[in-house]
C-alpha positions as CSV (number, residue, x, y, z in Angstrom):
1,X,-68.1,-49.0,75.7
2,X,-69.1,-45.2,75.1
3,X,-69.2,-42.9,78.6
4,X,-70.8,-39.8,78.2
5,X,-71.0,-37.0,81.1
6,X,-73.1,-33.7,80.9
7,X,-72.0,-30.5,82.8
8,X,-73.3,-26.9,82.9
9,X,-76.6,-27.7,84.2
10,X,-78.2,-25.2,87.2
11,X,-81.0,-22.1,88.1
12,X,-81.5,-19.4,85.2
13,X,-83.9,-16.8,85.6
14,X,-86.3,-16.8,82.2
15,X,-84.7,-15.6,79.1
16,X,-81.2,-16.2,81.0
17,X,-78.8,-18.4,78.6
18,X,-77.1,-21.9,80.0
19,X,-74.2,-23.8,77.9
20,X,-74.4,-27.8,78.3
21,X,-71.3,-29.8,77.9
22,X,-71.1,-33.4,77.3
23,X,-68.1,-34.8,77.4
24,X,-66.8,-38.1,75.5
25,X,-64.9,-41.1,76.7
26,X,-64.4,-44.7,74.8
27,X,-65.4,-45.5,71.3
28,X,-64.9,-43.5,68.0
29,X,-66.2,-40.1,69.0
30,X,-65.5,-38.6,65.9
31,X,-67.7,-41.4,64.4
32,X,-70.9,-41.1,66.1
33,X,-74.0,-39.1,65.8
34,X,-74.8,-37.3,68.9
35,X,-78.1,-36.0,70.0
36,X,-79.4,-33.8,72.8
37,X,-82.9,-35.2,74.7
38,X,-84.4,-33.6,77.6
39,X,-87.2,-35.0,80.0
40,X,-89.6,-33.1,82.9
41,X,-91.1,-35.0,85.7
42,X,-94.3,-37.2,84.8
43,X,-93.4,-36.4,80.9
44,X,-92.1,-38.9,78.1
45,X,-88.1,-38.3,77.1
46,X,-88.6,-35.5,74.7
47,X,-86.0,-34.6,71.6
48,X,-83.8,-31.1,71.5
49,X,-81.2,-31.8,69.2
50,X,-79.1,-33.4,67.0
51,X,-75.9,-33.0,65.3
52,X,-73.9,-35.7,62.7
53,X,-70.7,-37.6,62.9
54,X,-69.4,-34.7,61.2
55,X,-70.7,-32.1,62.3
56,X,-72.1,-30.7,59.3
57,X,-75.6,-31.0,59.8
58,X,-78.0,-30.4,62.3
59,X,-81.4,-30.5,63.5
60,X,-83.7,-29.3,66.5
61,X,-87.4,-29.5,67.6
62,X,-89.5,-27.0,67.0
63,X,-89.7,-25.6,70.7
64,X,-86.6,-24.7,71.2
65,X,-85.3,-23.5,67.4
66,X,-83.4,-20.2,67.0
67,X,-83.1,-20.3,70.5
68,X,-80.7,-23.3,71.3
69,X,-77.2,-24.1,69.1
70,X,-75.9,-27.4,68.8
71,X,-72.2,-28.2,67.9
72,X,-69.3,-30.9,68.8
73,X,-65.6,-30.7,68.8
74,X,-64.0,-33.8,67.8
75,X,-60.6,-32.7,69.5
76,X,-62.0,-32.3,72.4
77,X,-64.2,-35.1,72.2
78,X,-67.1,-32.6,73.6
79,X,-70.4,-32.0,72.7
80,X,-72.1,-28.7,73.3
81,X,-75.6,-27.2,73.6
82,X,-76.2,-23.4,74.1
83,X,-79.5,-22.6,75.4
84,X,-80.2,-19.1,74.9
85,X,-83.5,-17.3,76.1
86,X,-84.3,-20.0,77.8
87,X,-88.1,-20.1,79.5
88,X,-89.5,-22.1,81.8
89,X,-90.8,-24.8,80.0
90,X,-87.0,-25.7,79.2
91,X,-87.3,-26.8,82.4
92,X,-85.9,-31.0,82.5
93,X,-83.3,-33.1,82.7
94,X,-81.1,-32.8,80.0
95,X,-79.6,-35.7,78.7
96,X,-76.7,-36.4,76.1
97,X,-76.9,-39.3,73.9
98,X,-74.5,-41.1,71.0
99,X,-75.1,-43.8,68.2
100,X,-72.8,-45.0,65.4
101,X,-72.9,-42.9,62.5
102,X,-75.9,-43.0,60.2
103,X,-77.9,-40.1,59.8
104,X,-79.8,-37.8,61.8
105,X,-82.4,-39.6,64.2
106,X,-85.2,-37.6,66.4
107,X,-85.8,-41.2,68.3
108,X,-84.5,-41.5,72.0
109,X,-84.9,-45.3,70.7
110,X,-82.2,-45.2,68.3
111,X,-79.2,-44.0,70.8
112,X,-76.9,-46.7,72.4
113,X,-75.1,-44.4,74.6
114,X,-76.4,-42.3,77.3
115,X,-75.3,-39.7,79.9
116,X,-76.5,-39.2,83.2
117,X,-78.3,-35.9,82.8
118,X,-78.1,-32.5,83.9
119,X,-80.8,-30.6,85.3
120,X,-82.0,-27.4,84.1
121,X,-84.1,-25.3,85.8
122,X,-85.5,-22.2,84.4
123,X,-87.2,-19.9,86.8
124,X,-90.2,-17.3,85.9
């Protein structure tokens, strides 16, 4: 069994910046693709990022490129997302997810493991 727990959630004034943490417990951390998802009130679970076992490739949606960095340190067994001028449509719950090793994967669907979530909201 895989525990995951986000942090670093809270109120950010548009283009303010936020780092999420999510932090590891259980399982083969350094074995599992990790993936950021996000979800608003009244909207579908929506993808942000993702990043491989090793940490040597990445990926994120279109609304949030060259604005949001993804990266993981096994050590640590921590996951990280920096949110950099963030707007308001960032707005959501943000939600840390892992699944065994196995390439990339943009689908909620395909994650076993899942945080509780850490809200973000992003004021205008």
């Amino acid at each position: 069994q895989v525990q995951l727990v986000e942090s670093g959630g809270g109120l950010v004034q548009a283009g303010g910046s936020l780092r999420l943490s999510c932090a590891a417990s259980g399982g083969t951390f350094g074995l599992f693709d990790m993936g950021w998802f996000r979800q608003a009130p009244g909207k579908e679970r929506e993808y942000v990022a993702v990043i491989n076992w090793s940490g040597g490739s990445t990926n994120y949606a279109d609304s949030v490129k060259g604005r949001f960095t993804m990266s993981r340190d096994d050590a640590k067994k921590m996951v990280y997302l920096q949110m950099d001028s963030l707007k308001p449509e960032d707005t959501a719950v943000y939600y840390c997810a892992a699944k065994w090793m196995g390439g990339l994967d943009v689908l909620a669907t395909k994650y076993d493991y899942w945080g509780q979530g850490t809200q973000v909201t992003v004021s205008s």
